Amino acid sequence: MKLFDKTVAAEVASKLLEIKAIRLQPEKPFTWASGWKSPIYCDNRLSLSFPKVRDLIKENLIKAIQHHFAGVEAIAGVATAGIPQGALLADALGIPFVYVRSKAKGHGMENMIEGKITPGQKVVVVEDLVSTGGSSLKAVVDLKDAGFEVLGMVAIFTYGFDIATENFKNAGIDLVCLSDYAAMLPQALAKDYIDDDETLASLVEWRKDPSVWGK
């Protein structure tokens, strides 16, 4: 798991905070589906509503793909938030686009992957957000099962959990992100989204062990 560029990471984090795609409220934590308490909520779908932010993300994801995954022949978005981002990238690169469902469609062709499947095609997977990496890597398995050659994955933001790093390493998949939690914290502090050292310390502690934070 790596960042594409440190300067880009800071700029993307700043913009996500500005448009409230990233919300910080350690005093009133969010509850994730896993049951974890979290001081942060990240909804990168909001970036689609802001043309300048959307372009910033699109242009740098394209650069990341061209730099790290030369020879890409198709883009695969992970449903649902990876679909619009992936379609934008595929359109800009002039290559095919498919998307991967979380589970097979329950009627019709019962597809897991929507779009033209060409076995052997070199594909890059697009995610908006990576937490533990579980759902992202499931999409990779589904694409491989369909006959694609998965070159790697790009994402807008990651929390940078150790378990995600381990999961991607074990799966043998390179993940390149535009920004992450570590790049976001200094931006939040500089722009007064974090107003004291105690709040900053709490946010740092959450990143170390989110499963026990807030209990």
C-alpha positions in Angstrom: 0.0 0.0 0.0 1.5 3.3 -1.0 0.7 7.0 -1.6 0.9 8.3 -5.2 2.5 11.6 -4.1 2.8 13.4 -0.8 1.9 16.8 -2.2 -1.2 15.4 -3.9 -2.1 13.5 -0.7 -2.2 16.8 1.3 -4.2 18.6 -1.4 -6.8 15.8 -1.8 -7.2 15.6 2.0 -7.7 19.3 2.3 -10.3 19.3 -0.4 -12.2 16.3 1.1 -12.3 18.2 4.4 -13.4 21.4 2.7 -16.4 19.8 1.0 -17.2 17.7 4.1 -16.6 14.4 2.3 -14.4 13.8 5.4 -16.2 14.6 8.7 -14.4 14.5 12.1 -16.4 14.3 15.3 -14.5 12.4 18.0 -16.9 13.8 20.6 -19.9 12.2 18.9 -18.4 9.1 17.1 -19.9 7.4 14.2 -20.7 3.7 14.4 -19.6 1.5 11.5 -21.4 -1.6 10.3 -18.6 -3.6 12.0 -19.6 -2.1 15.3 -16.4 0.0 15.6 -16.8 3.5 17.0 -15.1 6.0 14.7 -14.3 9.7 15.0 -14.2 10.0 11.2 -16.7 9.4 8.4 -15.5 9.5 4.8 -18.0 9.7 1.9 -16.0 10.4 -1.3 -19.1 10.2 -3.4 -19.6 13.9 -2.4 -16.6 14.8 -4.6 -18.6 14.0 -7.7 -20.8 17.1 -6.9 -17.8 19.4 -6.9 -16.3 19.7 -10.4 -12.9 21.1 -9.4 -12.5 18.4 -6.7 -13.8 15.7 -9.1 -11.2 16.8 -11.7 -8.4 16.9 -9.1 -9.2 13.3 -8.1 -9.7 12.1 -11.7 -6.5 13.6 -13.0 -4.3 12.2 -10.3 -5.9 8.7 -10.4 -5.1 8.7 -14.1 -1.5 9.7 -13.4 -1.2 7.0 -10.7 -2.5 4.4 -13.1 -0.2 5.5 -15.9 2.8 5.5 -13.5 2.2 2.3 -11.6 0.1 0.1 -14.0 1.4 0.6 -17.5 -0.4 -1.6 -20.0 -3.8 -1.3 -18.4 -6.5 -2.4 -20.9 -9.7 -2.0 -18.8 -10.9 -0.3 -15.6 -13.1 -2.1 -13.0 -15.1 -0.1 -10.5 -16.1 -1.7 -7.2 -19.8 -1.2 -6.5 -21.2 1.1 -5.6 -18.9 4.1 -4.9 -16.1 2.9 -7.3 -18.5 2.8 -10.2 -18.7 6.6 -11.1 -15.0 7.1 -10.4 -14.0 4.1 -12.5 -16.3 5.2 -15.4 -14.7 8.7 -15.4 -11.2 7.1 -15.6 -12.1 4.6 -18.3 -13.6 7.4 -20.4 -10.5 9.6 -20.0 -8.2 6.8 -20.8 -10.4 5.6 -23.7 -10.5 2.0 -22.5 -13.4 -0.4 -21.5 -15.2 -0.2 -18.2 -16.8 -2.9 -16.1 -18.0 -3.0 -12.5 -18.1 -5.6 -9.8 -21.1 -6.3 -7.7 -20.9 -7.1 -4.0 -23.0 -10.2 -4.7 -24.4 -11.7 -7.9 -27.6 -10.2 -9.4 -30.5 -12.3 -8.2 -32.3 -12.4 -11.6 -31.7 -12.3 -15.3 -28.1 -13.3 -16.1 -27.2 -13.2 -12.4 -24.0 -11.4 -13.2 -21.3 -10.7 -10.6 -19.4 -8.5 -13.1 -21.3 -6.1 -15.4 -19.8 -5.2 -18.7 -18.0 -7.0 -21.5 -15.7 -9.6 -20.0 -12.6 -10.4 -22.1 -10.5 -13.1 -20.4 -6.8 -12.2 -20.1 -7.5 -8.5 -20.3 -5.3 -6.4 -18.0 -7.5 -4.5 -15.5 -7.0 -1.9 -12.8 -9.5 -1.9 -10.0 -10.9 1.5 -8.7 -12.1 2.1 -5.1 -13.2 5.3 -3.5 -12.2 4.2 0.1 -10.2 1.4 1.6 -10.7 0.4 5.2 -9.7 -3.2 6.0 -9.6 -4.1 2.3 -12.0 -7.0 2.6 -14.6 -5.9 0.0 -12.0 -4.5 -2.3 -10.0 -7.7 -2.4 -13.2 -9.8 -2.9 -13.7 -7.8 -6.1 -10.2 -8.7 -7.1 -10.9 -12.4 -6.6 -14.1 -12.1 -8.7 -12.3 -10.4 -11.5 -9.6 -13.1 -11.5 -12.2 -15.8 -11.5 -13.7 -14.2 -14.6 -10.3 -14.4 -16.3 -9.0 -10.9 -15.9 -5.3 -10.2 -15.1 -5.5 -7.7 -12.2 -2.6 -5.3 -12.3 -3.5 -3.5 -9.1 -5.9 -1.1 -7.5 -6.2 2.7 -7.0 -8.2 4.5 -4.4 -9.0 8.0 -3.3 -8.5 7.5 0.4 -7.4 4.9 2.9 -7.4 4.9 6.7 -4.0 3.1 6.5 -4.9 0.3 8.9 -2.2 -2.3 9.4 -4.7 -5.1 8.7 -5.4 -3.6 5.2 -1.6 -3.5 4.5 -1.4 -7.1 5.5 -4.4 -8.1 3.5 -3.2 -6.5 0.3 0.3 -8.0 0.8 -1.1 -11.5 1.4 -3.2 -11.1 -1.8 -0.3 -9.9 -3.8 -2.1 -6.8 -4.9 -0.5 -3.4 -5.2 -2.7 -0.6 -3.8 -2.0 3.1 -4.7 -4.0 5.8 -2.9 -4.2 9.5 -3.5 -4.5 10.3 0.2 -4.7 8.7 3.7 -5.4 9.3 7.3 -1.8 10.3 8.1 -1.9 13.0 5.4 -5.3 14.2 6.5 -4.5 14.9 10.2 -2.0 17.8 9.5 -4.5 19.4 7.1 -7.3 19.1 9.7 -5.1 20.7 12.3 -4.0 23.5 10.0 -7.5 24.4 9.0 -8.9 24.2 12.5 -11.1 21.1 12.0 -9.1 19.9 15.0 -9.0 22.5 17.7 -6.8 21.1 20.5 -4.1 18.6 21.3 -6.4 16.3 23.2 -8.6 15.9 20.1 -5.6 15.2 17.9 -4.3 12.6 20.4 -7.7 10.9 20.4 -7.7 10.8 16.6 -4.1 9.3 16.6 -5.2 6.7 19.1 -8.1 5.6 17.0 -5.9 5.0 14.0 -3.7 2.7 16.2 -6.5 0.4 17.4 -10.0 1.3 16.1 -11.5 -1.9 17.5 -11.2 -0.7 21.1 -11.3 3.1 20.7 -14.2 4.7 22.4 -15.1 1.8 24.6 
